[in-house]
Amino acid sequence: MNWGSAGEFLAMGGYGLYVWGSFGVCALALAMEPILVRKRRSDILRSLRRERMAEEMETQ
Amino acid sequence: MSNGLINWFRYASPQSFYPLAGKMIPWFWALAALFTGVGLWISFFVAPTDAVQGEGYRIIFIHVPASWMSMFIYCVMAGWAAIGLALNTRLSGMMATALAPTGALMAFLSLWTGALWGKPMWGTWWVWDARLTSELILFFLYIGFIALQAAIDDPRRADKAGAILALVGVVNIPIIYFSVKWWNTLHQGASVSLNKSPSMAQTMLWGMLVMALAFWMYAIAIALMRARAIMLEREAHTEWVRSLPEVTGGSAR
Amino acid sequence: MKAILAVVRRDLLLAMRRKSEVLTVLFFFMIVVSLFPLGIGPETPLLRKIAPGILWVAALLASMLGLARLFAADHADGTLEQLALSPSPLGLLVTGKIAAHWLVSGLPLVLLAPVLGIQFDLDAGALGVLVVALLLGTPLLSLIGAIGAALTLGLRGGGVLLSLLVLPLYVPALIFGAGAVEAHVSGLGAGGHLSLLAALLALAVFFAPWAATAALRIALE
Amino acid sequence: MKAILAVVRRDLLLAMRRKSEVLTVLFFFMIVVSLFPLGIGPETPLLRKIAPGILWVAALLASMLGLARLFAADHADGTLEQLALSPSPLGLLVTGKIAAHWLVSGLPLVLLAPVLGIQFDLDAGALGVLVVALLLGTPLLSLIGAIGAALTLGLRGGGVLLSLLVLPLYVPALIFGAGAVEAHVSGLGAGGHLSLLAALLALAVFFAPWAATAALRIALE
Amino acid sequence: MLTAHGLSCQRGERRLFAGLDLSVGAGEWLYVKGENGSGKTTLLRTLVGLAHPAEGEVRWRNQALRAAADDYRRELLYLGHHGAMKEDLTPFENLRLSSALDGNDLPERDTLAALHRLGLRGREDLPVRFLSAGQKRRVLLARLVTRKAALWILDEPFTALDVKAVEMLSGLIGEHLSAGGMAVLTSHQALPLPAGKIVDLSSPEYLPGGEGR
Amino acid sequence: MLTAHGLSCQRGERRLFAGLDLSVGAGEWLYVKGENGSGKTTLLRTLVGLAHPAEGEVRWRNQALRAAADDYRRELLYLGHHGAMKEDLTPFENLRLSSALDGNDLPERDTLAALHRLGLRGREDLPVRFLSAGQKRRVLLARLVTRKAALWILDEPFTALDVKAVEMLSGLIGEHLSAGGMAVLTSHQALPLPAGKIVDLSSPEYLPGGEGR
Ligand code: HEM
Ligand SMILES: Nc1ncnc2c1ncn2[C@@H]1O[C@H](COP(=O)(O)OP(=O)(O)OP(=O)(O)O)[C@@H](O)[C@H]1O
Ligand SMILES: Nc1ncnc2c1ncn2[C@@H]1O[C@H](COP(=O)(O)OP(=O)(O)OP(=O)(O)O)[C@@H](O)[C@H]1O
Ligand SMILES: [Mg+2]
Ligand SMILES: [Mg+2]
């Protein structure tokens, strides 16, 4: 264990800004990417479903 | 990965690859989460404070994996591109397209974390060091690849053009790297050297390796996800997509 | 007014459709800026000294890149004729096109410049002056550029000729813009340079759309 | 062989017809180079130090200017289809076009560079090295550029995209080219740099026309 | 009422025609005929004010063009040889944007209706670049439906159109005329339209004397 | 002898036609008909090898196109919708340069003769940019006279031509055929040519089944 307290952990021995800046942006980016890909997927699925619906309406 | 390659060859058509990828994705996510957990634990709680750099050095645990991945993904991407040009399989183009944004992201993270590391260690966000500069150029190459593909609407054409660019890039990356290196050392003994950190303790090495594995799993998972989305987009009007359960069944909202 | 907006909307839509348009201007800017250290060498003090000049020249080249297309595409496909025949005055439509050009290829540069400044080790104050100078200078570049684009419309070798006409006209913007940053760095204060830039901008806003419109009418004959 | 010559002759004729073509590349080169003293300030030692870098970057941008038109004009008016259907192999015709591009926008730079070098107070030896380096480097730029031009053919926002693709690939040429002059000035001898440039050129001569042709075939599909 | 008097036009050093009088009133149309290069396009561009006559004058509702410029442009619709379309945009977007530039915002319904009327159903959202030659022309012609204009000046509107489209376009022009509109057309094909006034630029009547050839 | 078997072509996601068989032998010509957007241009581009069929094969003198590529290109003349001309150059220069690219140096006499035959007398030295729509097409068509080719593939060669020019072009094609040449044409106008084979891409026979729409 390197850290006495949560405050110490956050301070990172004075390098908090840099360390958390790196880890934070990294986490953010790696979390955003799957979300964006998911959205892309659900967009295309929605338009596919809509097309299907339109076709069903036409054939009826 | 080479193992996976052989499998993927058998599944080289999108309609058989699509469900397979769907099954693999959760596993890679699970592995990525596992390695991330272990890696973060090592990086913050096991690895000791560095004698020279204090706690600041902990950036290494994402900086180095991101740097490695940025270079590695480019090679994989070019590999897929070459396969696509040679064998004209639809899947390979989709995989190359799916990998590029992740590679660019890794290059960006390498630059970002490096800059944030450089400020406390070297007192400046950026120096025109060989490794830094060539990483920046690699980032540009990724952006070029993505922009080129985005500008072409016919996917098959986009794949082929992207493939040529990726291959030209792969030939050039070593040339660029060595030229930049030479450029830098000829002018001056680099004012700061990246290698002066003390011989890394075993734990640090382990932490880096585990984090690298985590990044790796993440990259595979996200590339597969993106490839699946691309397949849906490109093959929207084929029979197999139209009869997918998520298109026919799912609660149509 | 409505017509201006319609033009701006249309040009932005076109830029978005060529998805990467805005981004590519940005990356071009970044790459050109990064080429200089590769050509000149990596010594920081030297680079810091020439940074404002390099950033300004790169901004100037980047905003010039899109210029050739400013009217050319509309000319080639006959849209410009249609604009000239449209009920709204051509001058307004031209103003709209210039505004759209700045939004696409000027504003992004202003926003990116500080990041590049950091690569050259400029301090915070200098970065601030740089941004203000670019904010005043890039619309000036678009306005002056539009005159050149209109004058070279449909001419053979248009693109290159354009830069030939326009670059000399850009010189004052370059001198005052880069000068502002240097004056700040050397402790002289950037105020004088910036107010000169602003004065030039005010002049151009009145004069340039009119001149560009006149040039367009000639090109259409 | 005859086909290559026919292409070269045709492209040169076209360049001459747009009379100003060659001159404007030259003037662009001159103006860009002269912008720097304006942006940076007139100190001679500083300028002498950055001269090779600036000359090279300017040469690079100047030779890139004409690139967008290298295949685009032929594509837009259908000539490229005709070339692809012509009895001679497309690869040869492409080589011819690249050669013509170099003659129009590379060679003149080589000839003009010493004059501009004098403005930056380079000595005779350095000027010699500069010319040799440009003589080896500008064909390399044309060759690499042709790949980019072929890849971006007919794309939206082509011109800017082109520079995005091509500029990073120009980096080695820039480094060795500008490096040669600097090495000479600092007494290290330019031989190493120059032979590396020559090696790159040899590589590109074999590889680039092939890649450009493949890219063109894709664009024509 | 569009009139021209003693018109003569010149391109470069070459006088194309001289002494041309014409008038088009409500419900009338003018068929400009002539061989290739006889000056039809030049005449049309002169009538809309994009080119200027060497001699003579064009008048709109009894005012000289220059004086009437704003009113004239409001009532005029000119379609030339050129596409005037953005290849990157879809037909739908092209049509709406060109209306917006004319100063009226076209509702989505009307845009679609116009495109369908021109037989572009199913192509509304495909970038114009992908359309066939005839389909591109149809997108352009859709403006005839959406833009209210008293005077249509159309340069070879029937090129690249298939038989059905030619009929449809003639129908459109017929409607326009019977609603009191005016039209000036050129074409090398036989026109399936009720007889209109004819100007044949190749006829010796308009031969420029002396100058040029 | 040009043949195609079971040809089906696709643009983007859309299948245009399927199951098309055709053959053109010496002295024969093929008239490709069809509505706007039915795939005529696409078919022609496939026949010359600029586009690739989704299914089926094109053969020239009983060899697959890819294998016969060099021979085929030597015997082929394709003129598309596009001009393929340099607007900055004169008709004379354009014609000579395109011959040079085909690998034969055209003597000055022959160049002039071809241009005059196409009715461009007096326009030989005027940059193409200044020519009228029909004159531009005529410069393009002059290649029919100067280039010896066994197979002509012409996409709407009659557009923008006036009545005289249409006759002249039909005459040219007639000569070509009676000398044992082959031709594939598209057009929306009635053709003043002796009967040839006809393919109508709009006919239900070639409707693609299932995929696309
Ligand atoms: C923007 C700035 C930076 C960039 C773009 C960057 C880029 C890279 C790259 C590409 C690698 C992998 C290279 C290889 O394995 O050959 C790497 C590794 C590494 N970097 Fe950075 N870096 C930056 C800043 C820093 C800083 C400030 C430090 C520490 C003071 C640092 C320390 C390291 C270490 C220790 C490695 C791994 C050692 C090795 O594999 O040789 N980097 N960096
Ligand atoms: N600078 C010039 N010098 C001499 N003649 C010129 C010049 N510019 C144009 N011309 C001639 O002027 C005429 C322009 O004709 P225009 O385009 O009006 O013909 P058109 O009747 O529309 O023909 P088409 O039926 O082919 O469209 C052409 O004969 C052209 O050769
Ligand atoms: N990416 C795409 N997606 C869907 N449809 C497309 C795409 N690209 C082209 N098309 C369609 O393919 C067809 C192309 O037809 P082509 O140009 O061959 O027609 P054509 O018979 O020559 O018509 P015209 O008589 O108008 O010249 C058009 O209907 C066009 O809308
Ligand atoms: Mg005309
Ligand atoms: Mg067609």
Tab-separated table of N, CA, C and O in Angstrom, chain D residues 2-3 6-7 9-10 13-14 17-18 73-79 81-90 93 217 220-221, chain F residues 45 48 50-52 70 73-74 76-80 82-86 88-90 93 97 100-105 143 147:
chain	number	residue	atom	x	y	z
D	2	LYS	N	6.853	5.775	-76.753
D	2	LYS	CA	6.253	6.821	-77.567
D	2	LYS	C	5.048	7.414	-76.833
D	2	LYS	O	4.834	8.627	-76.845
D	3	ALA	N	4.318	6.527	-76.156
D	3	ALA	CA	3.132	6.989	-75.443
D	3	ALA	C	3.540	7.929	-74.310
D	3	ALA	O	2.911	8.969	-74.097
D	6	ALA	N	4.249	11.194	-75.731
D	6	ALA	CA	3.032	11.890	-76.143
D	6	ALA	C	2.366	12.539	-74.936
D	6	ALA	O	1.917	13.686	-74.991
D	7	VAL	N	2.319	11.812	-73.824
D	7	VAL	CA	1.697	12.369	-72.630
D	7	VAL	C	2.475	13.581	-72.136
D	7	VAL	O	1.901	14.627	-71.822
D	9	ARG	N	4.423	15.544	-73.801
D	9	ARG	CA	4.233	16.675	-74.697
D	9	ARG	C	2.882	17.331	-74.476
D	9	ARG	O	2.757	18.542	-74.395
D	10	ARG	N	1.865	16.492	-74.347
D	10	ARG	CA	0.525	17.031	-74.171
D	10	ARG	C	0.436	17.868	-72.893
D	10	ARG	O	-0.072	18.986	-72.886
D	13	LEU	N	2.240	21.093	-73.232
D	13	LEU	CA	1.492	22.017	-74.076
D	13	LEU	C	0.367	22.671	-73.273
D	13	LEU	O	0.165	23.890	-73.319
D	14	LEU	N	-0.320	21.859	-72.515
D	14	LEU	CA	-1.406	22.398	-71.699
D	14	LEU	C	-0.881	23.422	-70.708
D	14	LEU	O	-1.490	24.472	-70.479
D	17	ARG	N	-0.154	26.540	-72.432
D	17	ARG	CA	-1.358	27.228	-72.843
D	17	ARG	C	-1.935	28.048	-71.690
D	17	ARG	O	-2.301	29.193	-71.852
D	18	ARG	N	-2.013	27.416	-70.503
D	18	ARG	CA	-2.334	28.235	-69.337
D	18	ARG	C	-1.068	29.010	-69.002
D	18	ARG	O	-0.431	28.789	-67.991
D	73	ALA	N	-8.137	17.312	-63.692
D	73	ALA	CA	-8.676	17.882	-64.919
D	73	ALA	C	-8.990	16.772	-65.917
D	73	ALA	O	-10.055	16.740	-66.524
D	74	ASP	N	-8.056	15.838	-66.050
D	74	ASP	CA	-8.287	14.736	-66.981
D	74	ASP	C	-9.452	13.862	-66.558
D	74	ASP	O	-10.135	13.272	-67.383
D	75	HIS	N	-9.660	13.778	-65.266
D	75	HIS	CA	-10.765	12.958	-64.769
D	75	HIS	C	-12.091	13.633	-65.073
D	75	HIS	O	-13.019	13.013	-65.586
D	76	ALA	N	-12.156	14.926	-64.779
D	76	ALA	CA	-13.426	15.635	-64.903
D	76	ALA	C	-13.917	15.625	-66.347
D	76	ALA	O	-15.111	15.464	-66.600
D	77	ASP	N	-13.011	15.780	-67.304
D	77	ASP	CA	-13.494	15.874	-68.682
D	77	ASP	C	-13.462	14.543	-69.409
D	77	ASP	O	-13.666	14.495	-70.612
D	78	GLY	N	-13.218	13.458	-68.695
D	78	GLY	CA	-13.311	12.145	-69.322
D	78	GLY	C	-12.039	11.686	-70.024
D	78	GLY	O	-11.980	10.577	-70.534
D	79	THR	N	-11.005	12.533	-70.045
D	79	THR	CA	-9.766	12.122	-70.715
D	79	THR	C	-9.146	10.906	-70.048
D	79	THR	O	-8.572	10.043	-70.712
D	81	GLU	N	-10.574	8.373	-68.634
D	81	GLU	CA	-11.209	7.158	-69.162
D	81	GLU	C	-10.578	6.796	-70.490
D	81	GLU	O	-10.279	5.633	-70.759
D	82	GLN	N	-10.391	7.805	-71.321
D	82	GLN	CA	-9.816	7.528	-72.623
D	82	GLN	C	-8.392	6.997	-72.488
D	82	GLN	O	-7.988	6.101	-73.218
D	83	LEU	N	-7.634	7.551	-71.530
D	83	LEU	CA	-6.275	7.050	-71.320
D	83	LEU	C	-6.319	5.586	-70.887
D	83	LEU	O	-5.531	4.765	-71.353
D	84	ALA	N	-7.256	5.281	-69.987
D	84	ALA	CA	-7.344	3.909	-69.493
D	84	ALA	C	-7.720	2.959	-70.620
D	84	ALA	O	-7.365	1.779	-70.593
D	85	LEU	N	-8.457	3.459	-71.616
D	85	LEU	CA	-8.865	2.603	-72.728
D	85	LEU	C	-7.873	2.659	-73.882
D	85	LEU	O	-8.066	2.000	-74.888
D	86	SER	N	-6.809	3.465	-73.720
D	86	SER	CA	-5.884	3.586	-74.840
D	86	SER	C	-5.025	2.331	-74.909
D	86	SER	O	-4.847	1.626	-73.927
D	87	PRO	N	-4.511	2.046	-76.110
D	87	PRO	CA	-3.764	0.802	-76.275
D	87	PRO	C	-2.503	0.713	-75.410
D	87	PRO	O	-2.093	-0.382	-75.064
D	88	SER	N	-1.893	1.849	-75.051
D	88	SER	CA	-0.672	1.760	-74.240
D	88	SER	C	-1.039	1.494	-72.788
D	88	SER	O	-2.087	1.927	-72.322
D	89	PRO	N	-0.151	0.807	-72.069
D	89	PRO	CA	-0.459	0.495	-70.662
D	89	PRO	C	-0.595	1.781	-69.841
D	89	PRO	O	0.185	2.718	-70.010
D	90	LEU	N	-1.572	1.800	-68.949
D	90	LEU	CA	-1.845	2.995	-68.161
D	90	LEU	C	-0.645	3.405	-67.320
D	90	LEU	O	-0.377	4.591	-67.136
D	93	LEU	N	1.592	5.736	-69.133
D	93	LEU	CA	1.022	7.063	-69.295
D	93	LEU	C	1.105	7.840	-67.988
D	93	LEU	O	1.409	9.034	-67.979
D	217	ARG	N	-7.093	3.267	-61.194
D	217	ARG	CA	-8.051	2.263	-61.645
D	217	ARG	C	-9.237	2.195	-60.687
D	217	ARG	O	-10.380	2.013	-61.103
D	220	LEU	N	-11.547	5.048	-61.254
D	220	LEU	CA	-12.311	4.993	-62.509
D	220	LEU	C	-13.467	4.015	-62.452
D	220	LEU	O	-14.369	4.084	-63.269
D	221	GLU	N	-13.451	3.103	-61.502
D	221	GLU	CA	-14.477	2.027	-61.463
D	221	GLU	C	-15.884	2.565	-61.555
D	221	GLU	O	-16.240	3.499	-60.872
F	45	ARG	N	-20.340	1.173	-70.174
F	45	ARG	CA	-19.075	1.202	-69.436
F	45	ARG	C	-18.613	-0.210	-69.085
F	45	ARG	O	-17.415	-0.479	-69.004
F	48	VAL	N	-17.025	-1.761	-72.250
F	48	VAL	CA	-15.657	-1.349	-72.574
F	48	VAL	C	-14.667	-1.729	-71.478
F	48	VAL	O	-13.469	-1.595	-71.670
F	50	LEU	N	-14.649	-0.443	-68.266
F	50	LEU	CA	-14.418	0.563	-67.217
F	50	LEU	C	-15.166	0.203	-65.940
F	50	LEU	O	-14.779	0.597	-64.853
F	51	ALA	N	-16.264	-0.524	-66.071
F	51	ALA	CA	-16.970	-0.994	-64.887
F	51	ALA	C	-17.001	-2.516	-64.966
F	51	ALA	O	-16.767	-3.102	-66.024
F	52	HIS	N	-17.250	-3.136	-63.842
F	52	HIS	CA	-17.241	-4.590	-63.845
F	52	HIS	C	-18.629	-5.118	-63.553
F	52	HIS	O	-19.323	-4.598	-62.679
F	70	ASP	N	-5.442	-5.803	-73.992
F	70	ASP	CA	-4.634	-4.965	-74.877
F	70	ASP	C	-5.178	-4.930	-76.301
F	70	ASP	O	-5.341	-3.876	-76.899
F	73	ARG	N	-8.489	-2.967	-76.447
F	73	ARG	CA	-8.376	-1.515	-76.392
F	73	ARG	C	-7.879	-0.946	-77.710
F	73	ARG	O	-8.208	0.171	-78.085
F	74	ARG	N	-7.078	-1.740	-78.413
F	74	ARG	CA	-6.583	-1.248	-79.689
F	74	ARG	C	-7.707	-1.150	-80.721
F	74	ARG	O	-7.682	-0.317	-81.598
F	76	LEU	N	-10.955	-0.648	-80.059
F	76	LEU	CA	-12.159	-0.066	-79.475
F	76	LEU	C	-12.129	1.453	-79.537
F	76	LEU	O	-11.089	2.072	-79.348
F	77	LEU	N	-13.294	2.037	-79.767
F	77	LEU	CA	-13.415	3.485	-79.609
F	77	LEU	C	-14.665	3.768	-78.794
F	77	LEU	O	-15.772	3.426	-79.210
F	78	TYR	N	-14.465	4.367	-77.616
F	78	TYR	CA	-15.606	4.643	-76.735
F	78	TYR	C	-15.756	6.145	-76.570
F	78	TYR	O	-14.795	6.836	-76.247
F	79	LEU	N	-16.942	6.653	-76.808
F	79	LEU	CA	-17.208	8.066	-76.510
F	79	LEU	C	-18.368	8.143	-75.532
F	79	LEU	O	-19.469	7.676	-75.818
F	80	GLY	N	-18.107	8.722	-74.368
F	80	GLY	CA	-19.126	8.736	-73.312
F	80	GLY	C	-19.893	10.048	-73.265
F	80	GLY	O	-19.800	10.881	-74.164
F	82	HIS	N	-19.196	12.324	-71.386
F	82	HIS	CA	-18.232	13.384	-71.119
F	82	HIS	C	-17.550	13.872	-72.370
F	82	HIS	O	-17.437	13.153	-73.350
F	83	GLY	N	-17.003	15.068	-72.276
F	83	GLY	CA	-16.320	15.662	-73.409
F	83	GLY	C	-14.978	15.033	-73.725
F	83	GLY	O	-14.642	14.836	-74.875
F	84	ALA	N	-14.197	14.724	-72.684
F	84	ALA	CA	-12.825	14.244	-72.892
F	84	ALA	C	-12.033	15.206	-73.763
F	84	ALA	O	-11.237	14.797	-74.590
F	85	MET	N	-12.307	16.477	-73.594
F	85	MET	CA	-11.553	17.470	-74.347
F	85	MET	C	-10.986	18.498	-73.387
F	85	MET	O	-11.556	18.768	-72.339
F	86	LYS	N	-9.869	19.093	-73.801
F	86	LYS	CA	-9.278	20.161	-73.016
F	86	LYS	C	-9.849	21.480	-73.492
F	86	LYS	O	-9.657	21.859	-74.641
F	88	ASP	N	-8.971	24.353	-72.908
F	88	ASP	CA	-7.979	25.391	-73.219
F	88	ASP	C	-7.370	25.221	-74.595
F	88	ASP	O	-6.763	26.146	-75.123
F	89	LEU	N	-7.477	24.012	-75.131
F	89	LEU	CA	-6.828	23.764	-76.416
F	89	LEU	C	-7.833	23.933	-77.549
F	89	LEU	O	-9.043	23.891	-77.348
F	90	THR	N	-7.301	24.091	-78.741
F	90	THR	CA	-8.179	24.247	-79.902
F	90	THR	C	-8.632	22.871	-80.379
F	90	THR	O	-8.043	21.854	-80.020
F	93	GLU	N	-5.716	20.990	-81.910
F	93	GLU	CA	-4.777	20.395	-80.945
F	93	GLU	C	-5.407	19.215	-80.215
F	93	GLU	O	-4.776	18.178	-80.005
F	97	LEU	N	-3.721	15.533	-80.295
F	97	LEU	CA	-3.205	14.952	-79.059
F	97	LEU	C	-3.894	13.636	-78.762
F	97	LEU	O	-3.254	12.678	-78.324
F	100	ALA	N	-2.278	11.104	-80.804
F	100	ALA	CA	-0.935	10.785	-80.330
F	100	ALA	C	-1.019	9.811	-79.164
F	100	ALA	O	-0.230	8.875	-79.058
F	101	LEU	N	-1.995	9.994	-78.306
F	101	LEU	CA	-2.134	9.091	-77.169
F	101	LEU	C	-2.550	7.698	-77.628
F	101	LEU	O	-2.235	6.706	-76.988
F	102	ASP	N	-3.275	7.619	-78.747
F	102	ASP	CA	-3.614	6.309	-79.284
F	102	ASP	C	-2.421	5.686	-79.990
F	102	ASP	O	-2.489	4.559	-80.468
F	103	GLY	N	-1.345	6.463	-80.079
F	103	GLY	CA	-0.123	5.899	-80.634
F	103	GLY	C	0.060	6.136	-82.121
F	103	GLY	O	0.954	5.570	-82.723
F	104	ASN	N	-0.790	6.956	-82.763
F	104	ASN	CA	-0.459	7.290	-84.152
F	104	ASN	C	-0.453	8.797	-84.347
F	104	ASN	O	-1.321	9.520	-83.861
F	105	ASP	N	0.562	9.264	-85.047
F	105	ASP	CA	0.687	10.698	-85.269
F	105	ASP	C	-0.121	11.101	-86.484
F	105	ASP	O	0.145	10.661	-87.599
F	143	ARG	N	-13.092	12.154	-83.822
F	143	ARG	CA	-12.257	10.963	-83.632
F	143	ARG	C	-12.786	9.768	-84.404
F	143	ARG	O	-12.038	8.860	-84.750
F	147	ARG	N	-9.681	7.883	-86.111
F	147	ARG	CA	-9.189	6.677	-85.450
F	147	ARG	C	-9.768	5.441	-86.106
F	147	ARG	O	-10.982	5.308	-86.219
